[in-house]
């Protein structure tokens, strides 16, 4: 039954703002919400009723009575919807179901080549997602959105990859429209470093508002969180530090005229190429990591120097953006502390003291789930925004 007030839309305005207070998971009474917002009890009551009807909020027991009937409490219901999250790498795909609080309910990882093209790759992850939904007995109606991270530049406003170097056939492909043929929900797409930044912050640094995640692997890129928000830039290319020319340093082994960019100097491929020039068998990042872990002196020295080159670029970033935390991730970072040691050596020496006074440069801690978690958070931020909540409450 729909009451007259809700039918006219009178109760839904403002429900989104009330809901943001409840997203911390703490149960509250209507009186507490009225006190926090300064709104009239009747106004809060109608808006909370709309949220309960939408499923985003559910009853959470009773508070202690101060006389008379104990007041009822309400709380955020994280199972009011399910997000399908996809992390696509060059040679793998992880698909997961995530609730609205960012808890991974189920996930699968399989070998999958991004170079096989968008139709094949997306059909594969759609099939995996459908199987997860069926296995978990989650009705398709419970799916509120799909989030996808891809290893290349993305125009976030359209979800279309743009000239991705390791993704043949994906340029300007309409990923959201293709996925929406199966799942008629919002589909958000971003590059893998941005979703990794979101996932890393959620897992390890939830209270840090200024964080930079740097991925050093086959390519190099950064995800920038500033003021608590992911910064994509005008076209979505913010953080593409791999194509920044590395400043020359007098203590660098490079000649003064070397104008290569960071990716050409410090990526896993670049390190492997350097080692090959020394007669050491190394084809890519995985070989570099194995050599470093086995104690190979040349691999250790090359990886540390790669860290210094990353640090040369990051020092400028630190001076400009003043982050609290820099997280170093990606396959090359799994070699241990050598890459981080090189980064720290240069950043702390070349950045201004005020910017580095409380700066932490740390390894990634979120592990292999960071990608799907970040892709899910991207969707959750969209569907649980004040406007998104208002729209859902109005549909009840």
Coordinates of C-alpha atoms in Angstrom, one line a residue:
X1 CA 0.0 0.0 0.0
X2 CA 1.3 3.5 -0.9
X3 CA 0.1 6.3 1.3
X4 CA -1.0 9.7 -0.1
X5 CA 2.1 11.5 1.1
X6 CA 4.5 9.1 -0.6
X7 CA 2.4 9.0 -3.7
X8 CA 2.8 12.7 -4.1
X9 CA 6.6 12.5 -3.4
X10 CA 6.3 14.6 -0.2
X11 CA 8.3 12.3 1.9
X12 CA 11.3 11.6 -0.4
X13 CA 13.0 15.0 -0.5
X14 CA 15.7 15.0 2.1
X15 CA 15.7 11.2 2.6
X16 CA 19.1 11.0 0.9
X17 CA 20.7 13.4 3.5
X18 CA 19.2 11.5 6.4
X19 CA 20.5 8.2 4.9
X20 CA 24.1 9.6 4.8
X21 CA 24.1 9.8 8.6
X22 CA 23.0 6.2 8.9
X23 CA 25.7 4.9 6.5
X24 CA 28.2 4.5 9.4
X25 CA 26.2 1.4 10.5
X26 CA 25.2 2.8 13.9
X27 CA 21.5 2.3 14.8
X28 CA 19.7 5.5 15.8
X29 CA 16.2 6.6 16.8
X30 CA 14.2 9.2 14.9
X31 CA 14.6 11.5 17.8
X32 CA 18.4 11.2 17.5
X33 CA 18.2 11.9 13.8
X34 CA 16.1 14.9 14.4
X35 CA 18.6 16.2 16.9
X36 CA 21.5 15.6 14.5
X37 CA 19.8 17.3 11.5
X38 CA 17.8 20.0 13.2
X39 CA 14.7 18.9 11.4
X40 CA 11.2 18.5 12.9
X41 CA 10.4 15.1 14.3
X42 CA 7.5 14.7 11.9
X43 CA 9.8 15.5 8.9
X44 CA 12.4 13.0 10.0
X45 CA 9.7 10.4 10.7
X46 CA 8.3 10.6 7.1
X47 CA 11.8 10.5 5.6
X48 CA 12.9 7.5 7.7
X49 CA 9.6 5.7 6.7
X50 CA 10.5 6.3 3.1
X51 CA 14.0 4.8 3.7
X52 CA 12.5 1.8 5.4
X53 CA 10.1 1.2 2.6
X54 CA 13.0 1.4 0.1
X55 CA 14.8 -1.3 2.0
X56 CA 18.0 0.8 2.5
X57 CA 17.1 1.1 6.2
X58 CA 15.7 -1.5 8.5
X59 CA 14.4 -1.7 12.1
X60 CA 17.2 -2.3 14.6
X61 CA 15.6 -3.0 17.9
X62 CA 14.6 -0.6 20.6
X63 CA 16.6 2.0 22.5
X64 CA 16.6 2.2 26.3
X65 CA 13.4 3.8 27.5
X66 CA 13.5 7.0 29.6
X67 CA 9.9 6.6 30.5
X68 CA 7.0 5.1 28.5
X69 CA 7.3 3.0 25.3
X70 CA 11.0 2.4 24.2
X71 CA 11.8 4.3 21.0
X72 CA 12.5 2.2 17.9
X73 CA 15.9 2.4 16.2
X74 CA 16.7 2.1 12.6
X75 CA 20.0 1.2 10.8
X76 CA 21.6 0.9 7.4
X77 CA 20.7 -2.4 5.7
X78 CA 23.8 -3.3 3.6
X79 CA 22.0 -6.2 2.0
X80 CA 19.5 -4.0 0.4
X81 CA 21.4 -4.4 -2.8
X82 CA 24.2 -6.3 -4.4
X83 CA 27.0 -4.9 -6.6
X84 CA 28.7 -7.0 -9.3
X85 CA 32.4 -6.0 -9.3
X86 CA 34.9 -6.9 -12.0
X87 CA 38.7 -6.4 -12.0
X88 CA 40.2 -7.0 -15.4
X89 CA 43.9 -7.3 -15.8
X90 CA 46.1 -8.1 -18.8
X91 CA 45.8 -11.8 -18.2
X92 CA 43.2 -12.3 -15.5
X93 CA 39.6 -11.4 -14.4
X94 CA 38.2 -11.4 -10.9
X95 CA 34.5 -11.2 -10.5
X96 CA 32.8 -10.6 -7.1
X97 CA 29.5 -9.9 -5.5
X98 CA 29.8 -7.1 -2.9
X99 CA 27.1 -5.8 -0.5
X100 CA 26.4 -2.1 0.0
X101 CA 28.8 -1.9 3.0
X102 CA 31.7 -3.1 0.8
X103 CA 31.8 -6.7 2.1
X104 CA 32.7 -9.3 -0.5
X105 CA 30.1 -12.1 -0.5
X106 CA 31.6 -14.3 -3.2
X107 CA 34.3 -14.1 -5.8
X108 CA 36.0 -16.0 -8.6
X109 CA 39.3 -15.4 -10.4
X110 CA 40.2 -17.0 -13.7
X111 CA 42.8 -16.6 -16.4
X112 CA 41.5 -14.3 -19.2
X113 CA 43.4 -12.3 -21.8
X114 CA 42.3 -8.7 -22.2
X115 CA 43.7 -8.8 -25.7
X116 CA 41.0 -11.3 -26.7
X117 CA 38.7 -8.3 -27.2
X118 CA 35.7 -6.7 -25.5
X119 CA 33.0 -9.1 -26.6
X120 CA 34.8 -12.3 -25.5
X121 CA 36.0 -10.8 -22.3
X122 CA 32.8 -9.2 -21.3
X123 CA 30.7 -12.2 -22.2
X124 CA 33.0 -14.3 -20.0
X125 CA 32.7 -12.0 -16.9
X126 CA 28.9 -11.6 -17.5
X127 CA 28.6 -15.4 -17.4
X128 CA 30.7 -15.6 -14.3
X129 CA 28.6 -12.9 -12.6
X130 CA 25.4 -14.6 -13.5
X131 CA 26.6 -17.8 -12.0
X132 CA 27.6 -16.1 -8.8
X133 CA 24.2 -14.4 -8.5
X134 CA 22.4 -17.7 -9.1
X135 CA 24.7 -19.7 -6.7
X136 CA 24.1 -17.1 -4.0
X137 CA 20.4 -17.1 -4.5
X138 CA 20.5 -13.3 -5.1
X139 CA 17.6 -12.3 -7.2
X140 CA 18.6 -10.2 -10.3
X141 CA 16.3 -7.5 -8.9
X142 CA 18.7 -7.2 -6.0
X143 CA 21.6 -6.1 -8.3
X144 CA 21.9 -2.3 -8.1
X145 CA 25.0 -1.8 -10.3
X146 CA 28.1 -3.2 -12.0
X147 CA 31.6 -1.8 -11.5
X148 CA 34.4 -2.6 -13.9
X149 CA 38.1 -1.8 -13.6
X150 CA 40.2 -2.1 -16.8
X151 CA 44.0 -1.9 -17.4
X152 CA 43.9 1.2 -19.6
X153 CA 42.7 4.8 -19.9
X154 CA 39.0 5.3 -19.6
X155 CA 36.7 8.3 -20.3
X156 CA 34.8 7.8 -17.0
X157 CA 31.7 9.8 -18.1
X158 CA 31.0 7.3 -20.9
X159 CA 32.8 4.2 -19.6
X160 CA 34.6 3.9 -22.9
X161 CA 38.3 2.9 -22.9
X162 CA 40.4 5.4 -24.9
X163 CA 43.5 4.3 -26.8
X164 CA 44.4 1.6 -24.3
X165 CA 47.8 0.3 -25.3
X166 CA 47.4 -3.4 -24.1
X167 CA 43.7 -3.7 -25.0
X168 CA 43.4 -4.2 -28.8
X169 CA 39.8 -3.8 -30.0
X170 CA 38.7 -1.9 -26.9
X171 CA 39.2 1.7 -28.1
X172 CA 35.9 3.7 -27.7
X173 CA 34.0 0.4 -27.1
X174 CA 30.7 1.1 -25.3
X175 CA 31.3 -1.2 -22.3
X176 CA 28.3 0.0 -20.2
X177 CA 25.8 -0.5 -23.1
X178 CA 27.2 -4.0 -23.8
X179 CA 26.9 -5.1 -20.2
X180 CA 23.4 -3.5 -19.8
X181 CA 22.1 -5.9 -22.5
X182 CA 22.2 -8.5 -19.7
X183 CA 22.1 -6.4 -16.5
X184 CA 19.7 -3.4 -16.7
X185 CA 21.5 -1.4 -14.0
X186 CA 24.1 1.4 -13.9
X187 CA 27.4 0.2 -15.2
X188 CA 30.5 2.3 -14.2
X189 CA 33.9 1.8 -15.7
X190 CA 37.3 3.2 -14.7
X191 CA 41.0 2.4 -15.0
X192 CA 42.4 -0.2 -12.7
X193 CA 44.6 2.2 -10.7
X194 CA 41.7 4.4 -9.7
X195 CA 39.7 1.4 -8.5
X196 CA 42.8 0.1 -6.7
X197 CA 43.1 3.4 -4.9
X198 CA 39.5 3.2 -3.8
X199 CA 39.9 -0.4 -2.6
X200 CA 43.2 0.3 -0.8
X201 CA 41.7 3.2 1.1
X202 CA 38.7 1.2 2.1
X203 CA 40.7 -1.7 3.5
X204 CA 43.8 0.1 5.0
X205 CA 43.2 3.8 5.2
X206 CA 39.5 4.6 5.7
X207 CA 40.2 7.8 7.6
X208 CA 42.8 9.2 5.3
X209 CA 41.4 11.9 2.9
X210 CA 44.6 12.5 0.9
X211 CA 46.1 9.3 -0.6
X212 CA 47.9 8.4 -3.8
X213 CA 48.1 4.8 -5.0
X214 CA 51.0 4.1 -7.4
X215 CA 50.9 0.9 -9.4
X216 CA 54.3 -0.2 -10.7
X217 CA 53.8 -3.2 -13.1
X218 CA 53.9 -3.6 -16.9
X219 CA 52.8 0.1 -16.8
X220 CA 52.9 2.8 -14.2
X221 CA 50.0 4.9 -13.1
X222 CA 48.5 6.6 -10.0
X223 CA 45.1 6.9 -8.4
X224 CA 44.6 10.2 -6.6
X225 CA 42.3 10.7 -3.7
X226 CA 42.2 14.3 -2.5
X227 CA 39.9 15.7 0.1
X228 CA 38.3 12.3 0.4
X229 CA 37.3 12.2 -3.3
X230 CA 38.8 10.3 -6.2
X231 CA 40.2 12.8 -8.7
X232 CA 39.9 11.8 -12.3
X233 CA 40.5 15.1 -14.0
X234 CA 38.6 16.7 -16.9
X235 CA 38.7 13.7 -19.2
X236 CA 39.6 10.9 -16.8
X237 CA 43.4 10.9 -17.4
X238 CA 44.5 12.2 -14.0
X239 CA 47.3 10.2 -12.5
X240 CA 49.0 9.0 -15.7
X241 CA 52.4 9.5 -14.3
X242 CA 53.9 6.8 -16.4
X243 CA 54.1 9.1 -19.3
X244 CA 55.8 11.9 -17.4
X245 CA 59.4 12.6 -18.4
X246 CA 61.7 11.9 -15.5
X247 CA 63.8 14.8 -14.3
X248 CA 67.5 14.3 -14.7
X249 CA 69.5 14.0 -11.5
X250 CA 73.2 14.4 -11.2
X251 CA 73.5 11.1 -9.3
X252 CA 71.4 9.2 -11.9
X253 CA 73.1 6.5 -14.1
X254 CA 71.3 8.0 -17.1
X255 CA 73.0 10.4 -19.5
X256 CA 71.8 14.1 -19.3
X257 CA 70.1 13.9 -22.7
X258 CA 67.9 10.9 -21.7
X259 CA 64.3 12.0 -22.3
X260 CA 62.5 8.7 -21.7
X261 CA 59.3 8.7 -19.6
X262 CA 58.9 7.0 -16.3
X263 CA 57.3 3.9 -17.7
X264 CA 60.2 3.4 -20.1
X265 CA 62.6 3.6 -17.1
X266 CA 61.0 2.0 -14.1
X267 CA 58.2 -0.4 -15.2
X268 CA 58.6 -4.1 -14.8
X269 CA 59.3 -4.4 -18.6
X270 CA 61.9 -1.7 -18.4
X271 CA 63.7 -3.3 -15.4
X272 CA 63.6 -6.7 -17.3
X273 CA 65.1 -5.0 -20.4
X274 CA 67.9 -3.5 -18.3
X275 CA 68.7 -6.9 -16.8
X276 CA 68.7 -8.5 -20.3
X277 CA 71.3 -6.0 -21.4
X278 CA 73.5 -7.3 -18.6
X279 CA 73.0 -10.9 -19.8
X280 CA 70.4 -11.9 -17.2
X281 CA 67.4 -13.8 -18.4
X282 CA 64.3 -11.7 -17.5
X283 CA 61.2 -11.3 -19.7
X284 CA 59.0 -9.2 -17.5
X285 CA 57.8 -8.2 -14.0
X286 CA 57.4 -11.7 -12.7
X287 CA 61.0 -12.6 -13.6
X288 CA 62.2 -9.4 -12.0
X289 CA 60.4 -10.2 -8.7
X290 CA 61.7 -13.8 -8.7
X291 CA 65.3 -12.6 -9.2
X292 CA 65.0 -10.0 -6.5
X293 CA 63.5 -12.5 -4.0
X294 CA 66.3 -14.9 -4.8
X295 CA 68.9 -12.3 -3.9
X296 CA 70.2 -11.5 -7.4
X297 CA 72.4 -8.3 -6.9
X298 CA 71.8 -6.8 -10.3
X299 CA 68.0 -7.3 -10.0
X300 CA 68.0 -5.7 -6.6
X301 CA 70.1 -2.7 -7.8
X302 CA 67.9 -2.2 -10.9
X303 CA 64.7 -2.4 -8.8
X304 CA 66.0 0.1 -6.3
X305 CA 67.0 2.5 -9.1
X306 CA 63.5 2.1 -10.6
X307 CA 62.2 3.2 -7.2
X308 CA 64.4 6.3 -7.4
X309 CA 63.1 7.1 -10.8
X310 CA 59.5 6.8 -9.5
X311 CA 60.5 9.0 -6.6
X312 CA 61.8 11.7 -8.9
X313 CA 58.3 12.1 -10.4
X314 CA 56.5 11.6 -7.1
X315 CA 58.5 14.3 -5.4
X316 CA 56.8 16.8 -7.7
X317 CA 53.4 15.2 -7.0
X318 CA 54.0 15.4 -3.2
X319 CA 54.9 19.1 -3.4
X320 CA 51.8 19.9 -5.5
X321 CA 49.1 17.6 -3.8
X322 CA 50.5 17.1 -0.3
X323 CA 49.2 13.6 0.4
X324 CA 49.2 11.9 3.8
X325 CA 49.9 8.5 2.4
X326 CA 51.5 7.1 -0.8
X327 CA 50.8 3.4 -1.3
X328 CA 53.1 1.5 -3.7
X329 CA 51.5 -1.5 -5.3
X330 CA 51.6 -3.5 -8.5
X331 CA 53.6 -6.6 -9.4
X332 CA 57.0 -5.0 -9.1
X333 CA 56.3 -3.9 -5.6
X334 CA 55.8 -7.5 -4.6
X335 CA 59.6 -7.9 -4.8
X336 CA 59.9 -6.5 -1.3
X337 CA 61.3 -3.3 0.2
X338 CA 63.8 -2.5 -2.6
X339 CA 61.4 -0.5 -4.8
X340 CA 60.0 1.4 -1.8
X341 CA 63.5 2.2 -0.5
X342 CA 64.3 3.9 -3.7
X343 CA 61.1 5.9 -3.7
X344 CA 61.5 7.0 -0.1
X345 CA 65.2 7.9 -0.7
X346 CA 64.3 10.5 -3.4
X347 CA 60.9 11.7 -2.2
X348 CA 62.0 12.6 1.3
X349 CA 65.1 14.3 -0.1
X350 CA 63.5 16.3 -2.9
X351 CA 60.1 17.3 -1.5
X352 CA 59.6 20.3 0.8
X353 CA 59.9 19.5 4.5
X354 CA 56.3 20.6 5.3
X355 CA 54.9 18.2 2.7
X356 CA 56.9 15.2 4.0
X357 CA 56.7 15.9 7.7
X358 CA 53.9 13.4 8.3
X359 CA 54.0 11.6 4.9
X360 CA 54.0 7.8 4.9
X361 CA 55.2 5.8 1.9
X362 CA 53.9 2.3 2.4
X363 CA 53.4 -1.0 0.5
X364 CA 49.9 -2.1 -0.6
X365 CA 48.1 -4.1 2.1
X366 CA 44.7 -4.7 0.4
X367 CA 46.0 -7.7 -1.6
X368 CA 44.2 -9.2 -4.6
X369 CA 40.7 -8.1 -3.6
X370 CA 41.5 -4.4 -3.8
X371 CA 40.5 -4.2 -7.5
X372 CA 37.0 -5.7 -7.1
X373 CA 36.4 -3.9 -3.8
X374 CA 37.3 -0.6 -5.4
X375 CA 35.1 -1.3 -8.4
X376 CA 32.2 -2.0 -6.0
X377 CA 32.9 1.1 -4.0
X378 CA 32.7 3.2 -7.2
X379 CA 29.2 1.9 -7.7
X380 CA 28.1 2.2 -4.1
X381 CA 29.2 5.8 -4.0
X382 CA 27.0 6.4 -7.1
X383 CA 23.8 4.5 -6.0
X384 CA 24.0 5.6 -2.3
X385 CA 24.7 9.3 -3.1
X386 CA 21.9 11.6 -1.8
X387 CA 20.5 11.9 -5.3
X388 CA 20.6 8.1 -5.8
X389 CA 18.9 7.4 -2.5
X390 CA 16.2 10.1 -3.2
X391 CA 15.5 8.4 -6.6
X392 CA 15.2 5.0 -4.9
X393 CA 12.9 6.3 -2.2
X394 CA 10.7 8.0 -4.8
X395 CA 10.2 4.7 -6.6
X396 CA 8.6 3.0 -3.6

